[in-house]
XYZ file of C-alpha atoms in Angstrom:
672
model
C -34.930 -30.336 0.157
C -37.570 -28.013 1.550
C -34.922 -25.350 1.848
C -35.271 -24.683 -1.879
C -38.839 -23.518 -1.452
C -38.029 -20.885 1.160
C -38.222 -17.406 -0.421
C -34.743 -16.174 -1.288
C -35.558 -12.681 -0.067
C -35.630 -13.802 3.555
C -31.884 -13.695 4.270
C -31.484 -10.233 2.803
C -34.372 -8.500 4.487
C -32.285 -7.108 7.322
C -29.294 -5.650 5.477
C -30.826 -2.328 4.436
C -29.822 -0.528 7.630
C -28.886 2.989 6.564
C -27.120 5.729 8.478
C -29.698 8.507 8.486
C -30.042 9.698 12.097
C -28.698 13.062 13.404
C -26.154 11.491 15.811
C -24.360 9.509 13.068
C -24.409 12.360 10.555
C -23.037 14.817 13.161
C -20.131 12.465 13.976
C -19.244 12.019 10.280
C -19.369 15.773 9.522
C -17.318 16.521 12.666
C -14.709 13.982 11.599
C -14.317 15.498 8.135
C -13.985 19.005 9.591
C -11.162 17.794 11.880
C -9.298 16.112 8.992
C -9.626 19.144 6.718
C -8.545 21.406 9.635
C -5.412 19.312 10.261
C -4.642 19.348 6.520
C -4.930 23.160 6.297
C -2.804 23.588 9.458
C -0.044 21.353 8.063
C -0.194 23.203 4.702
C 0.743 26.426 6.477
C 3.656 24.767 8.341
C 5.645 23.328 5.412
C 7.073 24.548 2.138
C 4.992 22.825 -0.542
C 6.489 24.795 -3.432
C 9.614 22.657 -3.752
C 10.100 19.011 -4.698
C 11.573 18.179 -1.264
C 8.795 20.033 0.559
C 5.889 18.518 -1.392
C 7.202 14.952 -1.830
C 9.348 14.478 1.324
C 7.750 16.860 3.879
C 11.069 18.736 4.056
C 12.629 15.733 5.907
C 11.525 17.086 9.272
C 9.214 14.323 10.597
C 9.682 12.832 14.074
C 9.076 9.143 14.869
C 5.390 9.154 15.857
C 3.936 10.660 12.642
C 6.313 8.363 10.700
C 5.024 5.252 12.542
C 1.390 6.347 12.365
C 1.700 7.184 8.665
C 3.359 3.829 7.856
C 0.438 2.054 9.538
C -2.310 4.259 8.073
C -0.809 4.043 4.549
C -0.856 0.252 4.847
C -4.242 -0.239 6.543
C -6.766 0.907 3.980
C -10.434 0.043 3.837
C -9.230 -2.935 1.749
C -7.868 -4.379 4.998
C -11.123 -3.916 6.897
C -13.178 -5.449 4.104
C -10.545 -7.945 2.886
C -9.134 -9.284 6.176
C -12.589 -9.569 7.757
C -13.979 -11.159 4.568
C -11.254 -13.818 4.303
C -11.493 -14.352 8.083
C -15.242 -14.967 7.686
C -14.644 -17.370 4.789
C -11.695 -19.384 6.103
C -10.514 -18.364 9.589
C -7.446 -16.733 11.111
C -4.658 -17.788 8.680
C -5.003 -14.499 6.776
C -3.753 -12.738 9.939
C -0.338 -14.218 9.106
C 0.044 -11.506 6.454
C -0.125 -8.874 9.192
C 2.096 -10.615 11.732
C 4.738 -11.413 9.112
C 5.045 -7.674 8.434
C 6.212 -7.078 12.039
C 9.594 -8.654 11.190
C 9.846 -7.215 7.659
C 9.284 -3.616 8.842
C 12.401 -3.989 11.038
C 14.431 -4.912 7.927
C 13.192 -1.641 6.421
C 14.421 0.498 9.344
C 17.682 -1.304 10.087
C 18.941 -2.373 6.631
C 17.235 -0.697 3.670
C 16.585 2.899 4.817
C 20.228 3.510 5.911
C 21.299 2.652 2.335
C 18.551 4.801 0.743
C 19.534 7.751 2.967
C 23.250 7.526 2.142
C 22.393 7.093 -1.551
C 20.469 10.429 -1.313
C 17.429 9.388 -3.327
C 13.751 10.466 -3.349
C 12.276 7.511 -5.267
C 13.042 3.800 -5.526
C 13.654 3.823 -9.328
C 16.115 6.654 -8.660
C 18.046 4.312 -6.312
C 18.318 1.603 -8.987
C 19.399 4.219 -11.544
C 22.238 5.396 -9.268
C 23.150 1.835 -8.253
C 23.290 0.310 -11.748
C 23.413 3.220 -14.205
C 21.372 3.249 -17.410
C 17.699 4.109 -17.445
C 15.830 0.965 -18.505
C 15.613 -0.565 -14.994
C 14.329 2.616 -13.347
C 11.802 3.150 -16.155
C 10.556 -0.453 -15.834
C 10.241 -0.121 -12.058
C 8.330 3.172 -12.350
C 5.846 1.653 -14.811
C 5.329 -1.646 -12.941
C 4.912 0.250 -9.634
C 2.228 2.506 -11.134
C 0.544 -0.587 -12.605
C 0.525 -2.293 -9.186
C -0.819 0.863 -7.488
C -3.773 1.079 -9.852
C -4.680 -2.633 -9.954
C -3.952 -3.792 -6.391
C -4.266 -0.675 -4.254
C -6.326 2.209 -5.588
C -9.119 0.189 -7.233
C -9.250 -2.265 -4.293
C -9.469 0.513 -1.716
C -12.108 2.360 -3.703
C -14.165 -0.804 -4.170
C -13.991 -1.782 -0.495
C -14.839 1.738 0.676
C -17.773 1.747 -1.719
C -18.962 -1.675 -0.418
C -19.052 -0.154 3.048
C -20.882 3.005 1.975
C -23.321 0.896 -0.040
C -24.142 -1.156 3.083
C -24.359 1.879 5.355
C -25.964 4.560 3.182
C -27.537 2.562 0.350
C -25.744 4.711 -2.254
C -24.834 3.502 -5.747
C -21.272 2.102 -5.692
C -19.918 4.585 -8.285
C -21.524 7.654 -6.659
C -19.876 6.595 -3.372
C -16.465 6.173 -5.032
C -16.561 9.555 -6.792
C -17.594 11.400 -3.605
C -14.694 9.827 -1.662
C -12.157 10.519 -4.380
C -13.062 14.194 -4.591
C -12.327 14.728 -0.870
C -9.139 12.620 -0.914
C -7.732 14.142 -4.104
C -8.456 17.635 -2.719
C -6.161 17.380 0.273
C -3.518 15.299 -1.558
C -3.286 17.747 -4.468
C -3.081 20.774 -2.202
C -1.102 19.550 0.797
C 1.748 17.256 -0.227
C 3.369 14.680 2.049
C 3.382 16.728 5.261
C -0.416 17.187 5.116
C -0.756 13.428 4.570
C 1.497 12.456 7.458
C -0.252 14.733 9.965
C -3.753 13.699 8.821
C -2.558 10.052 8.874
C -1.595 10.490 12.527
C -5.112 11.694 13.409
C -6.646 8.920 11.306
C -4.523 6.160 12.860
C -5.964 6.976 16.291
C -9.488 7.154 14.847
C -9.036 3.799 13.041
C -7.748 1.977 16.126
C -10.224 3.519 18.596
C -13.224 2.825 16.359
C -12.104 -0.724 15.535
C -11.619 -1.522 19.268
C -15.156 -0.301 19.985
C -16.611 -2.527 17.248
C -14.536 -5.509 18.427
C -15.949 -5.103 21.952
C -19.559 -4.931 20.676
C -18.953 -7.944 18.383
C -17.533 -10.195 21.112
C -20.372 -9.127 23.436
C -22.929 -10.002 20.742
C -21.463 -13.462 20.032
C -20.947 -14.299 23.730
C -17.152 -13.983 24.073
C -14.082 -15.689 22.613
C -14.972 -19.211 23.800
C -18.442 -18.873 22.226
C -16.789 -17.868 18.912
C -14.616 -21.029 19.048
C -17.763 -23.173 19.454
C -20.177 -21.358 17.126
C -17.933 -20.657 14.115
C -17.865 -24.317 13.010
C -21.696 -24.345 12.863
C -22.106 -21.027 10.977
C -23.871 -22.558 7.964
C -26.367 -20.703 5.708
C -30.024 -21.795 5.718
C -30.236 -21.808 1.894
C -27.674 -24.232 0.484
C -29.470 -26.214 -2.232
C -28.835 -25.506 -5.922
C -31.656 -23.560 -7.570
C -30.526 -24.830 -11.009
C -29.243 -28.422 -10.520
C -28.554 -28.800 -14.267
C -26.190 -25.779 -14.219
C -24.366 -26.312 -10.910
C -24.232 -28.339 -7.699
C -23.201 -27.149 -4.239
C -20.906 -29.513 -2.313
C -20.794 -29.509 1.481
C -17.285 -28.016 1.633
C -18.583 -24.847 -0.090
C -20.672 -23.756 2.910
C -19.067 -25.559 5.877
C -16.400 -23.589 7.816
C -12.893 -25.078 7.640
C -11.923 -27.442 10.508
C -8.509 -25.676 10.743
C -10.093 -22.201 10.919
C -8.285 -21.307 14.175
C -4.807 -22.401 12.975
C -2.230 -20.053 11.411
C -0.230 -22.990 9.986
C -2.189 -25.191 7.588
C -1.546 -28.321 5.532
C 1.232 -27.697 2.958
C -0.764 -29.446 0.180
C -4.490 -29.029 0.863
C -4.431 -25.833 2.978
C -5.918 -22.630 1.541
C -2.835 -20.807 2.937
C -0.167 -23.567 3.210
C 2.325 -23.012 6.040
C 5.543 -22.905 3.893
C 3.842 -20.223 1.789
C 2.806 -18.313 4.916
C 6.391 -18.285 6.219
C 8.352 -17.736 2.969
C 5.913 -16.517 0.314
C 4.387 -13.802 2.500
C 7.892 -12.696 3.587
C 8.924 -12.264 -0.087
C 5.817 -10.236 -0.975
C 6.226 -8.302 2.288
C 9.862 -7.575 1.426
C 8.708 -5.904 -1.787
C 5.927 -3.964 -0.071
C 7.684 -2.812 3.111
C 11.285 -2.395 1.897
C 11.090 -1.288 -1.751
C 7.645 0.239 -2.293
C 7.529 4.004 -2.821
C 4.436 4.505 -0.613
C 6.165 3.041 2.467
C 9.792 4.092 1.933
C 8.777 7.702 1.211
C 7.434 8.000 4.761
C 10.778 6.864 6.224
C 12.809 9.185 3.987
C 10.789 12.105 5.408
C 12.058 11.392 8.955
C 14.523 13.691 10.762
C 17.220 11.043 11.219
C 17.786 7.280 11.342
C 16.753 6.880 15.001
C 13.371 8.436 14.187
C 13.039 6.039 11.203
C 13.709 3.008 13.433
C 11.371 4.212 16.186
C 8.655 4.821 13.565
C 9.128 1.262 12.230
C 8.802 -0.135 15.784
C 5.611 1.844 16.380
C 4.202 0.523 13.097
C 5.223 -3.046 14.076
C 3.353 -2.859 17.388
C 0.269 -1.483 15.590
C 0.428 -4.443 13.144
C -0.337 -6.807 16.043
C -3.885 -5.411 16.172
C -5.505 -6.293 12.798
C -5.938 -9.978 13.761
C -8.098 -8.925 16.724
C -9.666 -5.812 15.177
C -10.534 -7.227 11.735
C -10.077 -11.006 11.350
C -11.962 -12.085 14.508
C -14.838 -9.604 13.932
C -15.108 -11.014 10.377
C -15.526 -14.521 11.817
C -18.081 -13.209 14.321
C -20.011 -11.627 11.443
C -20.332 -15.061 9.814
C -21.598 -16.546 13.089
C -24.203 -13.779 13.529
C -25.299 -13.510 9.862
C -24.590 -16.883 8.191
C -27.289 -16.394 5.527
C -25.726 -13.200 4.193
C -21.995 -13.319 4.990
C -21.822 -17.098 4.436
C -24.232 -17.268 1.471
C -23.432 -19.993 -1.053
C -26.355 -20.090 -3.529
C -25.276 -17.761 -6.408
C -28.761 -16.263 -6.856
C -28.988 -15.439 -3.121
C -25.477 -13.943 -3.097
C -26.340 -11.779 -6.100
C -29.304 -10.400 -4.157
C -27.329 -9.844 -0.942
C -24.207 -8.137 -2.282
C -24.447 -7.898 -6.068
C -21.971 -10.669 -6.996
C -22.577 -14.442 -7.413
C -19.206 -15.702 -6.148
C -19.859 -14.987 -2.447
C -20.542 -12.202 0.044
C -17.765 -12.606 2.608
C -16.602 -9.050 1.697
C -19.636 -7.559 3.480
C -18.662 -9.177 6.832
C -17.239 -6.018 8.411
C -19.702 -3.446 7.000
C -22.579 -5.769 8.006
C -21.340 -5.814 11.619
C -21.062 -2.040 11.722
C -24.562 -1.290 10.484
C -26.148 -4.049 12.585
C -24.264 -4.117 15.911
C -23.286 -0.506 16.589
C -25.684 1.974 18.248
C -26.482 5.424 16.775
C -23.558 7.835 16.882
C -21.040 5.015 17.125
C -22.250 3.742 13.766
C -21.317 7.157 12.355
C -17.930 6.880 14.093
C -17.280 3.533 12.397
C -18.209 4.910 8.984
C -15.747 7.729 9.733
C -13.136 5.044 10.629
C -13.639 3.266 7.329
C -13.441 6.551 5.449
C -10.285 7.410 7.442
C -8.671 4.120 6.447
C -9.733 4.524 2.827
C -8.679 8.151 2.490
C -5.323 7.822 4.247
C -4.178 4.864 2.144
C -5.570 6.353 -1.076
C -3.969 9.733 -0.382
C -0.615 8.045 0.354
C -0.762 6.152 -2.936
C -1.778 9.293 -4.846
C 1.171 11.244 -3.432
C 3.688 8.424 -4.018
C 2.507 7.616 -7.540
C 2.669 11.294 -8.480
C 6.237 11.334 -7.055
C 7.146 8.328 -9.225
C 5.553 9.703 -12.375
C 6.948 13.208 -11.903
C 10.498 12.371 -10.808
C 11.125 9.243 -12.923
C 8.970 9.503 -16.059
C 8.192 13.207 -16.629
C 11.776 14.375 -16.014
C 12.844 11.846 -18.671
C 10.374 13.369 -21.169
C 11.197 16.984 -20.189
C 14.632 17.242 -18.537
C 14.300 21.055 -18.456
C 11.181 20.879 -16.212
C 11.612 23.002 -13.068
C 9.985 22.728 -9.619
C 6.806 24.616 -10.540
C 6.134 22.444 -13.597
C 6.876 19.260 -11.626
C 4.390 20.300 -8.912
C 1.645 20.898 -11.510
C 2.356 17.634 -13.390
C 2.299 15.648 -10.111
C -1.132 17.060 -9.263
C -2.585 16.464 -12.750
C -1.281 12.860 -12.737
C -3.332 12.139 -9.596
C -6.512 13.015 -11.510
C -5.495 10.647 -14.363
C -4.930 7.571 -12.170
C -8.229 8.189 -10.381
C -10.068 7.880 -13.708
C -8.217 4.655 -14.679
C -8.886 3.081 -11.263
C -12.644 3.712 -11.414
C -12.754 1.740 -14.694
C -11.025 -1.287 -13.039
C -13.512 -1.707 -10.156
C -15.779 -4.298 -11.931
C -12.770 -6.653 -12.363
C -11.926 -6.419 -8.652
C -15.535 -7.225 -7.752
C -15.458 -10.641 -9.434
C -11.882 -11.820 -8.707
C -10.684 -14.568 -6.315
C -14.103 -15.965 -5.293
C -15.085 -12.507 -4.131
C -12.342 -12.559 -1.450
C -10.709 -9.165 -1.789
C -7.561 -9.892 0.225
C -6.794 -13.003 -1.864
C -7.102 -10.916 -5.036
C -4.552 -8.348 -3.723
C -2.076 -11.017 -2.606
C -2.328 -13.132 -5.764
C -1.645 -10.204 -8.134
C 1.239 -9.104 -5.872
C 2.672 -12.669 -5.896
C 2.879 -12.647 -9.701
C 4.535 -9.228 -10.144
C 6.425 -8.274 -6.956
C 9.010 -11.085 -6.248
C 11.411 -10.101 -9.090
C 11.503 -6.513 -7.762
C 12.110 -7.770 -4.197
C 15.041 -9.987 -5.218
C 16.692 -7.274 -7.367
C 16.576 -4.759 -4.485
C 17.838 -7.365 -2.000
C 20.807 -8.266 -4.212
C 21.437 -4.595 -5.145
C 21.774 -3.671 -1.457
C 23.814 -6.709 -0.336
C 25.826 -7.989 -3.345
C 28.317 -5.537 -4.906
C 28.936 -7.899 -7.824
C 25.383 -7.507 -9.224
C 25.460 -5.554 -12.503
C 22.925 -3.659 -14.623
C 22.470 -6.418 -17.272
C 21.997 -9.000 -14.480
C 19.349 -6.913 -12.717
C 17.555 -6.036 -15.979
C 17.356 -9.558 -17.417
C 16.407 -10.924 -13.990
C 13.478 -8.479 -13.899
C 12.454 -9.413 -17.459
C 12.636 -13.166 -16.753
C 10.618 -12.779 -13.543
C 8.054 -10.582 -15.322
C 7.594 -13.191 -18.087
C 6.942 -15.905 -15.454
C 4.507 -13.712 -13.543
C 2.548 -12.554 -16.599
C 2.225 -16.133 -17.897
C 0.567 -17.207 -14.628
C -1.499 -14.039 -14.188
C -2.657 -14.088 -17.815
C -3.869 -17.685 -17.483
C -5.697 -16.889 -14.258
C -7.502 -13.877 -15.719
C -8.246 -15.708 -19.002
C -9.800 -18.742 -17.294
C -11.146 -16.802 -14.297
C -10.321 -17.655 -10.683
C -13.641 -19.462 -10.248
C -15.315 -20.253 -6.947
C -16.233 -23.350 -4.954
C -19.585 -23.624 -6.778
C -18.167 -22.820 -10.237
C -14.536 -24.085 -10.281
C -12.136 -22.508 -12.775
C -11.343 -24.628 -15.891
C -7.693 -23.479 -15.662
C -5.317 -26.520 -16.006
C -3.911 -27.684 -12.646
C -0.344 -27.495 -13.959
C -0.773 -23.687 -14.295
C -3.292 -22.629 -11.637
C -2.915 -25.638 -9.307
C 0.274 -24.187 -7.751
C -0.734 -21.923 -4.824
C 0.131 -18.271 -5.489
C 2.411 -18.162 -2.409
C 4.363 -21.192 -3.683
C 4.568 -19.524 -7.101
C 5.991 -16.434 -5.393
C 8.790 -18.514 -3.779
C 9.685 -20.272 -7.069
C 9.668 -16.976 -8.995
C 11.858 -15.294 -6.330
C 14.597 -17.942 -6.491
C 14.491 -18.299 -10.305
C 14.860 -14.522 -10.696
C 17.704 -14.431 -8.136
C 19.627 -17.190 -9.949
C 19.179 -15.428 -13.307
C 20.382 -12.084 -11.843
C 23.518 -13.708 -10.369
C 24.250 -15.807 -13.484
C 24.153 -12.795 -15.853
C 25.984 -10.527 -13.345
C 28.917 -12.918 -12.928
C 29.233 -13.125 -16.721
C 29.407 -9.331 -17.234
C 32.053 -6.784 -16.103
C 31.682 -5.696 -12.431
C 30.831 -2.152 -11.289
C 33.858 -0.370 -9.762
C 33.742 0.513 -6.036
C 34.051 4.245 -6.828
C 30.443 4.069 -8.127
C 29.175 2.062 -5.114
C 30.309 4.106 -2.091
C 27.231 4.521 0.189
C 25.072 2.655 -2.382
C 25.365 -0.827 -0.801
C 25.021 -1.996 2.795
C 28.687 -2.939 3.261
C 29.855 0.547 2.120
C 27.163 2.646 3.831
C 29.639 4.383 6.176
C 32.236 5.071 3.439
C 33.625 8.638 3.279
C 35.139 8.279 -0.204
C 33.827 10.520 -2.981
C 31.273 8.657 -5.107
C 31.098 8.990 -8.890
C 27.382 8.462 -9.644
C 26.661 6.341 -12.703
C 23.843 8.708 -13.707
C 25.930 11.906 -13.297
C 26.112 12.765 -17.054
C 22.326 12.567 -17.371
C 21.878 14.632 -14.190
C 24.288 17.331 -15.428
C 22.417 17.535 -18.771
C 19.091 17.875 -16.924
C 20.452 20.663 -14.684
C 21.801 22.474 -17.755
C 18.390 22.204 -19.473
C 16.697 23.601 -16.339
C 19.151 26.529 -16.169
C 18.441 27.395 -19.817
C 14.676 27.169 -19.169
C 15.140 29.459 -16.128
C 16.996 32.072 -18.236
C 14.252 32.020 -20.920
C 11.514 32.389 -18.279
C 13.338 35.305 -16.631
C 13.910 37.048 -19.985
C 10.232 36.625 -20.902
C 9.114 38.002 -17.521
C 11.400 41.050 -17.933
C 9.963 41.709 -21.430
C 6.400 41.578 -20.056
C 7.348 43.973 -17.240
C 8.742 46.483 -19.773
C 5.638 46.226 -21.995
C 3.074 46.265 -19.148
C 4.669 47.432 -15.868
C 1.366 47.798 -13.950
C 0.136 44.218 -14.603
C -0.496 42.144 -11.452
C -1.925 38.667 -10.859
C -5.678 38.423 -10.325
C -6.978 37.540 -6.848
C -8.134 34.110 -8.127
C -4.671 33.289 -9.513
C -3.033 34.278 -6.204
C -5.528 32.125 -4.242
C -4.895 29.101 -6.512
C -1.163 29.651 -6.131
C -1.448 29.610 -2.311
C -3.706 26.504 -2.272
C -1.267 24.557 -4.453
C 1.840 25.868 -2.679
C 2.942 27.807 -5.777
C 3.177 31.270 -4.258
C 6.389 33.267 -4.595
C 9.379 32.882 -6.877
C 11.178 29.614 -7.483
C 14.651 29.116 -6.082
C 17.302 29.550 -8.808
C 18.786 26.370 -10.305
C 22.184 25.669 -8.629
C 25.397 26.038 -10.642
C 27.713 23.033 -11.218
C 30.137 24.499 -8.612
C 27.327 24.633 -6.007
C 26.310 21.050 -6.863
C 29.931 19.861 -6.504
C 30.220 21.648 -3.131
C 26.942 20.144 -1.907
C 28.029 16.631 -2.935
C 31.023 16.904 -0.593
C 28.654 17.117 2.381
C 28.250 13.428 3.211
C 24.825 12.220 4.422
C 25.107 11.308 8.108
C 23.438 8.126 9.395
C 25.263 8.035 12.726
C 22.947 7.764 15.745
C 23.083 8.955 19.324
C 24.337 5.809 21.176
C 21.628 6.127 23.877
C 18.760 6.272 21.369
C 20.385 3.565 19.267
C 20.312 1.181 22.260
C 16.727 2.211 23.111
C 15.405 1.412 19.612
C 17.439 -1.831 19.388
C 16.046 -3.040 22.734
C 12.502 -2.133 21.672
C 12.939 -4.058 18.423
C 13.970 -7.188 20.371
C 10.964 -6.851 22.697
C 8.617 -6.439 19.733
C 10.018 -9.542 18.012
C 9.569 -11.562 21.232
C 5.909 -10.449 21.471
C 5.323 -11.355 17.793
C 6.944 -14.796 18.202
C 4.687 -15.476 21.228
C 1.532 -14.718 19.184
C 2.767 -16.804 16.233
C 3.447 -19.728 18.574
C 0.111 -19.407 20.391
C -2.010 -19.469 17.210
C 0.233 -21.678 15.011
């Protein structure tokens, strides 16, 4: 009991290591100059004044920026903080999320992208609109996607980046967030997708190189892999007695590492990540993220051709092998080296260490960086974290502005032309930044302070209905618009019922369990994901088979079985598209007439230097291309999208995919 009398300040005395030496600061400034330089260079190479140029990089990307951008868009600072934090708290099972993605990313390249390319779409709601007709499904998907971006991606990444900066620089969490957002929003707003994909390529190499360096220092510090196996089970905090026994008690399981910490597959009933959920539940959530999410698919649609898409997916798959070793194991090492801070269990001590009572496992990675790395390299690792944060944030900004602009704004203003769409996309980025900053306090307290669990649980409640609708839309011709819509609504009702209960009662922690009834919150979120997926699928099929089918003439090159069809397709959204083009042509005529009037009244008027500079920065210089006539549109529609591949490269990418799957299966088997 003497542990209670030890001053609670002792465990936290060492965590105020700040980055304030010339070597670290030089590295960080140098890194930012390189990123900004790459962004400016890519701005000058692509046409950012058109929708295709800004949102799809002109469809000119080769495989290596595609692969690097897929990886960098996925690996945000939320992964560094979240994977390492959950690794510190419960072991390697969280790495299953990363290794599951290796197989799902192949589905993206081989099955989904060929259909999206032949459907000739820019956004995912646009695909559903062409596939089913009507506008309610695409509107729902746009709104739910933006909701998921703000609550599971942007706010999480901002919070985790701020946790890192707080540990390293001692800044206030909101000052850190605002500084990061200003830099990220600057090159997203100005550069478009091409700037992102080139800066992502630079940042991917920085992320991996820096994380390897930290992994080496961490294993050296702990005494190697075998020492980690021995020491992790004894990584127990010194302070573990309740300071207010009348308010709470601390059981032994709250501070003792799990006995199955080094197993990927855990007990299906009592496991924190049960093995059926790891195999099926993660695959369902991964199917939504990798195969239907705008952030990821947009990178593939920017590729030159299908072989480059597949090669990019393979590159991303190989890179996904690394997070287990670069993030999860270092998180566990952090708990071994700093059990009093990373493994703290007494709420008052945790509050002092990291500002939240539910636990401090989220500081595992930042704590390692500021404590283990020497000067200069510490600056490099801060640059790595900022790289991860900025690349994933910038990707989400660009994709959410694509969704809002192409699927919501064009519905409100069908006459909007390229210039207006570019401006609206950039203004929307500033709006979601403001909303996300307001959500950070909720993220801080959710899921026992384990960031990665928070992301996955929210995804498990909202994403499975979207995944099943896309899967059936691509593979089953018989699925109809009412079936897809009511399936989405039924799945959403299930998900919101569970999520609402969890937020109302709170997720709780080991010390303060949630009062949520076991019948609602007792089902693991991965099991809930599986149940929701199959219930939604059955509802979609039931309604579809009781409504009239969609004729094949509307489905040519819209489903997997008809992807090579050469028949002319009659798009279900053609009337709406024609009306929008007509509105844009009328707007173009009015603009031209107004400009001619102004020229007659004031022939010597020219744009100010500031206006011209702003136009160049935002890619708005020069005149807009005229809106095509209906004859030109009809002629263009006769040019079929080509997804044929060079046989040599097709065999090369297929063989590489098989090798990658074999490597992934070996790792799964070794750690299962």
